[in-house]
Coordinates of C-alpha atoms and ligand atoms in Angstrom, one line a residue:
M265 CA -33.5 102.8 26.0
S266 CA -34.1 100.2 28.7
N267 CA -31.8 97.3 29.3
R268 CA -34.6 94.9 28.3
D269 CA -35.2 96.6 24.9
L270 CA -31.6 96.2 23.7
K271 CA -31.1 94.5 20.3
P272 CA -27.8 93.0 19.1
Q273 CA -27.4 95.9 16.6
D274 CA -27.5 98.4 19.5
I275 CA -24.0 97.3 20.4
A276 CA -22.7 99.8 17.8
R277 CA -24.6 102.8 19.2
K278 CA -22.5 105.8 20.0
T279 CA -23.5 106.3 23.6
D280 CA -21.3 106.6 26.7
Q281 CA -22.8 103.6 28.3
L282 CA -25.2 101.0 26.8
V283 CA -26.4 99.2 29.9
H284 CA -27.2 100.6 33.3
I285 CA -27.4 98.2 36.1
D286 CA -30.2 99.0 38.6
P287 CA -29.8 97.3 42.0
N288 CA -33.5 97.4 42.4
E289 CA -33.9 95.1 39.4
L290 CA -31.8 92.3 40.9
P291 CA -33.7 89.3 42.1
R292 CA -34.4 89.2 45.8
L293 CA -32.3 86.9 48.0
P294 CA -33.8 84.4 50.4
Y295 CA -33.9 84.5 54.2
P296 CA -32.2 86.3 56.0
Y297 CA -31.5 88.6 53.1
Q298 CA -35.1 89.3 51.9
D299 CA -34.6 93.1 52.4
W300 CA -31.1 93.2 51.0
I301 CA -30.6 95.8 48.3
D302 CA -27.2 96.0 46.7
P303 CA -25.4 99.3 46.6
E304 CA -25.1 100.9 43.1
I305 CA -22.1 99.7 41.3
E306 CA -19.4 102.3 41.8
A307 CA -18.7 104.4 38.7
L308 CA -15.2 104.6 37.5
S309 CA -13.5 108.0 38.1
E310 CA -13.3 110.4 35.1
A311 CA -9.6 109.9 35.1
K312 CA -9.9 106.1 34.7
R313 CA -12.6 106.5 32.1
K314 CA -10.2 108.5 30.0
N315 CA -7.9 105.5 29.7
R316 CA -10.2 102.5 29.5
D317 CA -13.4 101.8 27.7
V318 CA -16.4 101.0 29.9
S319 CA -19.1 101.8 27.4
L320 CA -20.8 98.5 27.8
D321 CA -22.1 98.7 31.3
G322 CA -19.7 100.9 33.3
V323 CA -18.0 97.8 34.6
T324 CA -14.5 96.6 33.7
N325 CA -12.0 93.9 34.4
L326 CA -10.1 94.7 31.2
N327 CA -8.0 97.5 30.0
V328 CA -9.8 98.1 26.7
P329 CA -8.1 101.3 25.4
V330 CA -9.9 104.5 24.5
P331 CA -8.5 105.4 21.0
A332 CA -7.6 109.1 20.7
T333 CA -8.3 109.4 17.0
D334 CA -10.6 107.9 14.3
E335 CA -7.5 106.5 12.6
E336 CA -6.6 104.6 15.8
K337 CA -10.1 103.3 16.0
E338 CA -10.0 102.1 12.4
K339 CA -6.7 100.3 13.0
L340 CA -8.1 98.5 16.0
V341 CA -11.3 97.5 14.1
A342 CA -9.1 96.2 11.3
K343 CA -7.1 94.1 13.7
F344 CA -10.2 92.7 15.1
L345 CA -11.4 91.7 11.7
D346 CA -8.1 90.2 10.9
G347 CA -8.4 88.1 14.1
L348 CA -11.9 87.1 13.2
H349 CA -10.6 85.7 9.8
K350 CA -8.0 83.7 11.7
L351 CA -10.5 82.4 14.3
L352 CA -12.5 81.0 11.4
S353 CA -9.6 79.4 9.6
K354 CA -8.3 75.8 10.0
E355 CA -4.7 76.8 9.9
N356 CA -5.0 79.3 12.8
N357 CA -7.7 77.7 14.9
W358 CA -7.4 73.9 14.4
T359 CA -8.1 73.4 18.1
F360 CA -11.6 74.8 18.3
L361 CA -12.8 75.5 14.8
Q362 CA -15.2 72.7 14.6
P363 CA -17.2 73.3 17.8
L364 CA -17.0 77.1 17.0
M365 CA -18.6 76.6 13.6
L366 CA -21.3 74.2 15.0
S367 CA -22.1 76.8 17.7
L368 CA -22.2 79.6 15.1
E369 CA -24.5 77.7 12.7
N370 CA -27.0 75.8 14.7
C371 CA -28.8 78.2 17.0
V372 CA -32.6 78.1 16.5
K373 CA -33.3 81.0 19.0
C374 CA -35.4 78.9 21.3
N375 CA -33.9 80.6 24.3
T376 CA -33.6 77.5 26.5
C377 CA -30.1 78.7 27.3
S378 CA -31.4 82.0 28.7
A379 CA -33.3 80.2 31.4
A380 CA -30.2 78.3 32.3
C381 CA -27.8 81.3 32.6
P382 CA -27.3 82.7 36.1
I383 CA -25.7 85.9 34.9
F384 CA -28.6 86.8 32.6
N385 CA -31.2 86.0 35.2
E386 CA -29.5 87.4 38.2
S387 CA -28.8 90.7 36.4
G388 CA -32.6 91.3 36.2
R389 CA -32.6 89.9 32.7
I390 CA -30.3 92.5 31.0
E391 CA -30.6 91.7 27.3
A392 CA -26.9 92.3 26.7
Y393 CA -26.1 89.5 29.1
R394 CA -28.4 87.0 27.5
P395 CA -26.3 84.0 26.3
I396 CA -27.2 84.4 22.7
F397 CA -26.8 88.2 22.6
R398 CA -23.0 88.2 22.2
S399 CA -23.2 85.1 20.0
E400 CA -25.7 86.8 17.8
V401 CA -23.5 89.9 17.6
L402 CA -20.6 87.7 16.4
R403 CA -22.8 85.8 13.9
R404 CA -24.0 89.0 12.3
I405 CA -20.5 90.5 12.1
I406 CA -19.3 87.3 10.4
A407 CA -22.3 87.3 8.1
R408 CA -21.7 90.9 7.0
Y409 CA -17.9 91.4 7.2
V410 CA -16.4 87.9 6.7
K411 CA -18.6 85.9 4.4
P412 CA -18.0 86.6 0.7
G413 CA -20.5 89.2 -0.5
G414 CA -21.8 89.7 3.0
R415 CA -21.9 93.4 2.9
L416 CA -23.9 93.4 -0.3
I417 CA -26.6 91.1 0.9
A418 CA -26.6 92.3 4.5
P419 CA -30.0 94.1 4.1
F420 CA -31.6 90.7 3.2
T421 CA -29.8 88.5 5.8
G422 CA -30.5 90.6 8.9
A423 CA -26.7 91.1 9.4
N424 CA -27.4 94.7 10.5
I425 CA -24.5 95.3 12.9
D426 CA -22.1 98.1 12.1
L427 CA -18.5 97.1 12.9
N428 CA -17.2 100.2 14.5
W429 CA -15.0 100.7 17.6
E430 CA -18.0 100.7 19.9
T431 CA -18.9 97.2 18.7
V432 CA -15.4 95.9 19.1
A433 CA -14.8 97.4 22.6
R434 CA -18.2 96.2 23.9
L435 CA -17.7 92.7 22.5
A436 CA -14.4 92.5 24.4
Q437 CA -16.2 93.4 27.6
L438 CA -19.1 91.1 26.8
S439 CA -16.8 88.1 26.6
Y440 CA -16.1 88.7 30.2
R441 CA -19.7 88.9 31.3
C442 CA -19.8 85.1 31.1
T443 CA -18.1 82.7 33.5
L444 CA -17.8 80.0 30.8
C445 CA -19.8 77.8 33.2
R446 CA -21.5 76.1 30.2
R447 CA -24.8 75.6 31.9
C448 CA -26.3 77.1 28.7
A449 CA -24.5 74.6 26.6
Q450 CA -25.8 71.7 28.7
A451 CA -29.4 73.0 28.3
C452 CA -29.2 73.7 24.5
P453 CA -31.2 71.2 22.4
M454 CA -29.0 72.0 19.4
G455 CA -25.6 71.5 21.2
V456 CA -24.7 75.2 20.8
D457 CA -22.0 76.3 23.3
N458 CA -22.3 80.0 24.1
G459 CA -19.6 79.6 26.7
L460 CA -17.2 78.4 24.0
L461 CA -18.2 81.4 21.8
S462 CA -17.3 83.7 24.7
R463 CA -14.0 82.0 25.2
E464 CA -13.2 82.2 21.5
I465 CA -13.9 85.9 21.5
R466 CA -11.5 86.2 24.4
K467 CA -8.9 84.4 22.5
L468 CA -9.3 86.7 19.5
F469 CA -8.8 89.7 21.7
S470 CA -5.8 88.3 23.5
Q471 CA -4.0 87.1 20.4
E472 CA -4.8 90.0 18.0
L473 CA -5.3 93.0 20.2
G474 CA -3.3 92.1 23.3
I475 CA -6.5 92.6 25.4
A476 CA -6.8 90.2 28.3
P477 CA -7.4 90.8 32.0
Q478 CA -4.1 91.6 33.8
E479 CA -4.9 89.1 36.5
L480 CA -5.0 86.3 33.9
H481 CA -2.2 87.3 31.6
E482 CA 0.6 89.5 33.1
D483 CA -0.1 88.6 36.7
G484 CA -1.1 85.0 35.8
T485 CA 0.5 83.2 32.9
I486 CA 3.5 85.5 32.4
K487 CA 4.4 85.7 36.1
Q488 CA 3.9 81.9 36.4
L489 CA 6.3 81.2 33.6
E490 CA 8.9 83.7 34.8
T491 CA 8.9 83.2 38.6
G492 CA 7.5 79.7 38.9
S493 CA 4.0 80.5 40.1
S494 CA 1.1 82.9 39.5
T495 CA 1.5 84.0 43.1
G496 CA 5.1 85.1 42.4
I497 CA 6.4 82.5 44.9
T498 CA 9.8 81.4 43.6
P499 CA 11.2 77.9 44.2
F500 CA 13.5 79.6 46.7
A501 CA 10.7 81.2 48.6
L502 CA 8.7 77.9 48.4
A503 CA 11.4 76.1 50.5
D504 CA 11.0 78.6 53.3
L505 CA 7.2 78.6 53.1
M506 CA 7.2 74.8 53.4
E507 CA 9.4 74.8 56.4
F508 CA 7.1 77.3 58.0
M509 CA 4.1 75.1 57.1
E510 CA 5.6 72.0 58.6
E511 CA 6.2 73.9 61.9
D512 CA 2.7 75.2 61.8
I513 CA 1.3 71.7 61.4
T514 CA 3.2 70.6 64.5
E515 CA 2.0 73.7 66.4
R516 CA -1.6 73.0 65.5
T517 CA -1.7 69.3 65.8
G518 CA 1.4 68.1 67.5
L519 CA 2.1 65.9 64.4
S520 CA 5.4 65.9 62.7
V521 CA 4.6 65.9 59.0
K522 CA 7.1 66.4 56.2
M523 CA 6.3 68.2 53.0
P524 CA 8.2 66.1 50.5
F525 CA 9.7 67.7 47.4
D526 CA 11.3 66.2 44.3
R527 CA 11.4 62.6 45.8
S528 CA 12.8 60.3 43.2
D529 CA 10.9 57.3 44.5
A530 CA 7.5 58.8 44.6
D531 CA 4.4 57.2 43.0
I532 CA 2.4 60.4 43.0
L533 CA 3.1 64.0 42.1
L534 CA 0.7 66.3 43.9
I535 CA 0.2 69.7 42.3
H536 CA -1.7 72.4 44.1
N537 CA -3.1 75.7 42.9
A538 CA -0.4 78.0 44.3
G539 CA -3.0 80.4 45.6
E540 CA -3.5 77.8 48.4
F541 CA 0.0 78.4 49.7
L542 CA -0.8 82.0 50.5
S543 CA -4.6 82.1 51.1
W544 CA -5.4 78.6 52.4
P545 CA -2.2 76.9 53.7
E546 CA -4.4 74.6 55.9
N547 CA -5.5 73.0 52.6
I548 CA -1.9 72.1 51.7
Q549 CA -1.3 71.0 55.2
A550 CA -4.4 68.8 55.3
F551 CA -3.3 67.0 52.1
A552 CA 0.1 66.3 53.6
I553 CA -1.5 65.0 56.8
I554 CA -3.9 62.7 54.9
F555 CA -1.3 61.4 52.4
E556 CA 1.2 60.7 55.1
A557 CA -1.3 58.9 57.3
A558 CA -2.5 56.9 54.3
G559 CA 1.1 55.8 53.6
L560 CA 1.1 57.1 50.1
K561 CA 4.5 57.5 48.3
W562 CA 4.0 61.1 47.1
T563 CA 5.9 64.2 46.4
M564 CA 5.5 67.8 45.3
S565 CA 7.8 69.5 42.8
S566 CA 10.0 72.5 43.4
D567 CA 10.6 73.0 39.6
L568 CA 9.6 76.2 38.0
V569 CA 5.8 76.0 37.4
G570 CA 5.8 72.4 38.8
Y571 CA 4.3 73.6 42.1
D572 CA 1.5 75.7 40.6
S573 CA -1.3 73.8 38.8
V574 CA -2.9 77.1 37.6
N575 CA -3.3 77.4 33.9
Y576 CA -5.2 80.5 33.1
G577 CA -4.7 80.1 29.4
L578 CA -7.6 77.7 29.6
F579 CA -9.8 80.8 30.0
Y580 CA -8.5 83.1 27.4
D581 CA -5.8 81.9 25.0
D582 CA -4.7 78.5 23.6
A583 CA -1.1 79.6 23.0
Q584 CA -0.7 80.6 26.7
Y585 CA -2.5 77.4 27.8
V586 CA 0.0 75.2 25.9
K587 CA 3.1 76.9 27.4
V588 CA 2.0 76.1 30.9
T589 CA 0.6 72.6 30.4
L590 CA 3.8 71.5 28.7
K591 CA 5.7 72.6 31.7
H592 CA 3.5 70.6 34.0
A593 CA 3.8 67.5 31.8
E594 CA 7.6 67.9 31.7
V595 CA 7.9 68.2 35.4
A596 CA 5.9 64.9 35.9
R597 CA 7.9 63.1 33.3
K598 CA 11.2 64.1 34.9
L599 CA 10.1 62.9 38.3
G600 CA 9.1 59.6 36.8
V601 CA 5.9 59.3 38.9
K602 CA 3.2 56.8 38.2
K603 CA 0.4 59.3 38.6
V604 CA -0.3 63.0 38.9
V605 CA -2.9 64.1 41.4
L606 CA -4.4 67.6 41.0
G607 CA -5.3 69.2 44.3
E608 CA -8.5 71.0 44.9
C609 CA -8.8 73.2 41.8
G610 CA -11.4 72.7 39.1
H611 CA -9.8 74.6 36.2
A612 CA -6.3 73.1 36.9
S613 CA -7.9 69.6 36.9
K614 CA -9.6 70.2 33.6
S615 CA -6.4 71.7 32.1
A616 CA -4.2 68.8 33.1
I617 CA -6.6 65.9 32.9
A618 CA -9.2 66.6 30.2
I619 CA -7.5 69.1 27.9
G620 CA -4.2 67.5 28.9
D621 CA -5.2 64.5 26.8
R622 CA -4.2 66.6 23.8
T623 CA -1.0 67.9 25.2
W624 CA 0.5 65.4 27.6
L625 CA 1.8 63.1 24.9
A626 CA 4.3 60.2 24.3
D627 CA 6.4 59.6 27.5
A628 CA 4.7 62.6 29.2
N629 CA 1.3 60.9 29.0
I630 CA 1.3 60.0 32.6
P631 CA -2.1 59.2 34.2
R632 CA -3.8 62.2 35.9
E633 CA -6.4 62.1 38.6
S634 CA -8.5 64.6 40.5
A635 CA -7.8 64.6 44.2
M636 CA -11.5 63.9 44.7
V637 CA -10.9 60.4 43.4
T638 CA -7.7 59.9 45.5
L639 CA -9.5 61.1 48.6
R640 CA -12.4 58.8 48.0
D641 CA -10.1 55.8 47.7
V642 CA -8.2 56.8 50.9
V643 CA -11.3 57.5 53.0
L644 CA -13.5 54.7 51.8
N645 CA -10.8 52.1 51.9
G646 CA -10.1 53.0 55.6
R647 CA -6.6 54.2 55.0
V648 CA -7.2 56.9 57.5
K649 CA -9.3 56.5 60.7
V650 CA -12.2 58.9 60.9
D651 CA -14.6 59.9 63.6
P652 CA -17.6 61.5 61.7
E653 CA -19.1 62.8 65.0
R654 CA -16.4 65.5 65.0
N655 CA -18.0 66.9 61.8
N656 CA -21.5 66.9 63.2
F657 CA -22.5 70.3 61.9
P658 CA -24.4 71.4 58.8
V659 CA -22.3 70.9 55.7
T660 CA -23.2 71.6 52.1
L661 CA -21.2 71.1 48.9
H662 CA -20.5 73.5 46.1
D663 CA -19.8 71.7 42.7
P664 CA -17.0 73.4 40.8
C665 CA -18.2 73.7 37.1
N666 CA -14.9 72.3 35.7
L667 CA -14.9 69.2 37.9
T668 CA -18.6 68.4 37.6
R669 CA -20.3 69.7 34.4
A670 CA -17.0 69.7 32.4
M671 CA -15.5 66.4 33.7
G672 CA -18.3 64.4 35.3
I673 CA -16.6 64.1 38.7
I674 CA -19.7 64.1 40.8
E675 CA -19.8 61.1 43.2
P676 CA -16.3 60.8 44.7
Q677 CA -16.5 63.9 46.8
R678 CA -20.1 63.0 47.9
E679 CA -19.0 59.5 48.9
V680 CA -16.4 61.1 51.1
L681 CA -18.9 63.6 52.6
R682 CA -21.5 60.9 53.3
R683 CA -18.8 59.0 55.2
I684 CA -17.4 61.9 57.2
A685 CA -20.2 64.5 57.6
P686 CA -23.4 63.3 59.3
Q687 CA -25.2 66.5 58.4
F688 CA -24.2 66.8 54.8
R689 CA -27.0 68.1 52.5
E690 CA -27.1 69.0 48.9
M691 CA -27.7 72.4 47.3
T692 CA -30.6 72.7 44.8
P693 CA -29.8 72.0 42.0
H694 CA -26.4 70.2 42.2
G695 CA -24.1 67.9 40.3
V696 CA -24.1 68.7 36.6
E697 CA -27.0 71.1 37.1
N698 CA -25.0 73.2 39.6
Y699 CA -24.6 76.9 39.4
C700 CA -21.2 78.5 39.0
C701 CA -19.8 80.1 42.1
G702 CA -19.7 83.3 40.1
G703 CA -15.9 83.4 40.0
G704 CA -15.5 81.0 37.1
S705 CA -13.2 81.6 34.1
G706 CA -10.8 83.5 36.3
F707 CA -13.4 86.0 37.7
A708 CA -12.5 85.0 41.2
I709 CA -9.0 86.5 41.0
M710 CA -10.1 89.7 39.2
Q711 CA -9.9 92.4 41.8
S712 CA -9.4 95.5 39.7
H713 CA -11.7 98.5 39.2
N714 CA -15.4 97.8 40.0
F715 CA -15.4 94.3 38.7
P716 CA -15.5 92.6 42.2
Q717 CA -18.7 94.4 43.0
W718 CA -20.3 93.2 39.8
R719 CA -19.3 89.6 40.3
N720 CA -20.4 89.5 43.9
A721 CA -23.8 91.1 43.1
I722 CA -24.5 89.4 39.8
S723 CA -22.4 86.5 38.7
G724 CA -22.2 85.0 42.2
R725 CA -25.7 85.9 43.3
R726 CA -27.4 82.6 42.4
K727 CA -24.7 80.7 44.2
F728 CA -25.1 82.8 47.3
A729 CA -28.8 82.2 47.2
Q730 CA -28.2 78.4 46.8
I731 CA -25.9 78.4 49.8
L732 CA -28.4 80.1 52.0
G733 CA -31.1 77.7 50.7
A734 CA -29.1 74.7 51.8
F735 CA -29.6 75.6 55.5
S736 CA -32.8 75.9 57.5
R737 CA -33.8 79.2 59.1
D738 CA -32.6 77.8 62.5
E739 CA -29.3 76.7 61.1
L740 CA -28.7 80.1 59.5
D741 CA -28.6 81.6 63.0
P742 CA -25.1 82.9 63.7
A743 CA -24.9 80.7 66.8
V744 CA -24.8 77.6 64.5
N745 CA -21.5 76.7 62.8
K746 CA -22.0 75.7 59.3
Y747 CA -19.6 74.8 56.4
V748 CA -19.7 75.3 52.7
C749 CA -17.4 72.7 51.2
A750 CA -15.9 74.1 48.0
P751 CA -13.2 71.8 46.7
C752 CA -11.7 74.3 44.3
S753 CA -9.3 77.2 45.0
N754 CA -10.9 79.7 42.7
C755 CA -14.4 78.8 43.9
K756 CA -13.2 79.3 47.5
G757 CA -11.9 82.8 46.6
Q758 CA -15.3 83.7 45.2
I759 CA -17.2 82.3 48.1
R760 CA -14.9 84.1 50.5
D761 CA -15.5 87.4 48.7
M762 CA -19.2 86.9 48.7
I763 CA -19.3 86.1 52.4
N764 CA -17.5 89.4 52.9
Y765 CA -19.7 91.3 50.5
Y766 CA -22.9 90.0 52.0
D767 CA -21.5 90.2 55.6
A768 CA -22.4 86.6 55.9
W769 CA -19.9 85.7 58.6
E770 CA -21.5 88.1 61.0
R771 CA -25.1 87.5 59.9
C772 CA -25.0 83.7 59.4
H773 CA -21.6 82.4 60.7
L774 CA -21.0 80.9 57.3
Q775 CA -17.6 79.2 57.0
Y776 CA -16.1 77.8 53.9
G777 CA -13.2 75.6 53.0
G778 CA -12.1 72.5 51.1
L779 CA -12.8 68.8 51.4
V780 CA -9.4 67.8 52.9
E781 CA -9.9 70.1 55.9
L782 CA -13.1 68.3 56.7
V783 CA -11.3 64.9 56.4
V784 CA -8.5 66.0 58.8
N785 CA -11.0 67.6 61.1
C786 CA -12.5 64.2 61.8
M787 CA -9.3 62.1 61.7
A788 CA -9.0 60.1 64.8
D789 CA -5.2 60.4 65.0
V790 CA -5.4 64.2 64.8
P791 CA -6.3 66.3 67.8
E792 CA -9.8 67.9 67.5
G793 CA -10.3 71.4 66.1
F794 CA -8.5 71.4 62.8
I795 CA -11.2 73.7 61.4
E796 CA -11.2 76.9 63.2
W797 CA -14.5 78.5 63.8
D798 CA -13.6 81.5 65.8
E799 CA -12.7 83.6 62.9
F800 CA -13.5 84.0 59.2
H801 CA -10.6 83.7 56.8
Ligands
LIG1032 S1 -30.7 76.9 23.6 FE1 -29.3 76.7 21.9 S2 -30.6 76.8 20.1 FE2 -31.8 77.6 21.8 S3 -31.4 79.8 21.7 FE3 -29.9 78.9 23.1 S4 -28.1 78.5 21.9 FE4 -29.8 78.8 20.5
LIG1033 S1 -21.5 79.8 29.9 FE1 -22.6 80.2 31.8 S2 -22.5 82.4 32.2 FE2 -21.8 82.0 30.0 S3 -23.7 82.4 28.8 FE3 -23.6 80.2 29.3 S4 -24.8 79.9 31.2 FE4 -24.3 82.1 31.0

């Protein structure tokens, strides 16, 4: 059966692999990649396939088990059904029951969402990746197995999906073939949110079957709560790291800039995604240079979890989300700051600012702000002196879904760029219409099995095409330095991985980084050359 003929009921078929990704079916990329054909997605070894289910599409970022016996399968299916009942009950899912029900009940199958979904379109329109495919599977399971009398009337309601282990295992995988970018939800005339449905399925699997990507759960939330950060950096190691970063600033710029921690008189608590400490320390350094130059009274925290804004529970599990967000709120309350500024990280901003409205309560209800807004105020009010000529190279801007579509933070970062980057140009489309980088909902940090290949080739493909499209043919020449500004730690990770996958540093000299690096690069009081062009990082 071809990928394009699949119907929701096929999810229950007893085949080794339901979907076969054909690199020749993927849409062609623009210049200079017109002849680019992706390699076949590498198959998992026989040994790996024995331990984890990949029967959806041969791809995995999850350790979905392979039950040895029919009894085991039945047990897992029963657990899934139990979880589904909970997902649909007010007592167990008071947080999202209402939007979940609205999304389950209001789809009129117009398929407007399909045109909006980058994963569906960039896969060569694989039916199983259509936004309403997984939603329809869920709807039919509920109609047949949860609603009273559902089994009896199933032949008349079209609820024709068999709830077997194949269905359950593939649905788990399908919930991770969606970046939760919610472009589909924005396009839907009925207000249906297929991204929310994916996320609720993830929650069910996490809470009832203990199935969640290791990078999000064990190496994410659990590590963060136990060691202090999802990178494993402990408060003790952080002190050393900061000392090293202060020395590095002096070496690079000649400036003596302190990284303040736990200041009792600070107005602002700045929290970074801890991934920056290891992968992009220049981002943390740039914040420190700007905040010091602007004369802000700011601090970071060295408390457990207080120096890592990551909250991966947002992507897969409310219970895990709450544990982390309460820690963040407590750290801010203890410091007595007037405001919390979230560094360049989209999901962390949404966790603390938007969803935080429900969890940062009473005396922990401290104002929170995206760094985009803080930077806009600093740069446009002239609190740092800038020389835009230093940034006179082509710059384009990636809009992180959580900052833009989810939170409406569109203009502040543009106001800064218009001020400091004479050759700033938009991608098409942009703002709330943007495309996800392809690493949304935690995909960017998922490096296991063959998943990175899938996300670079498919979930990030539209973004990569958009990046290329932002520059002229002449500008794409490797002799021209060009910069993709991605003010989000996870988006940067995905863009870095795509530049590697498509060999775009060698072929186009495509560099990427945050917004603060561009600001510092043109600060008149900082020696030239903060952005380093001679190597890709
Ligand atoms: S756009 Fe909305 S109503 Fe139309 S098919 Fe998609 S989810 Fe259903
Ligand atoms: S949330 Fe994004 S990736 Fe998921 S179905 Fe909707 S458009 Fe596609």
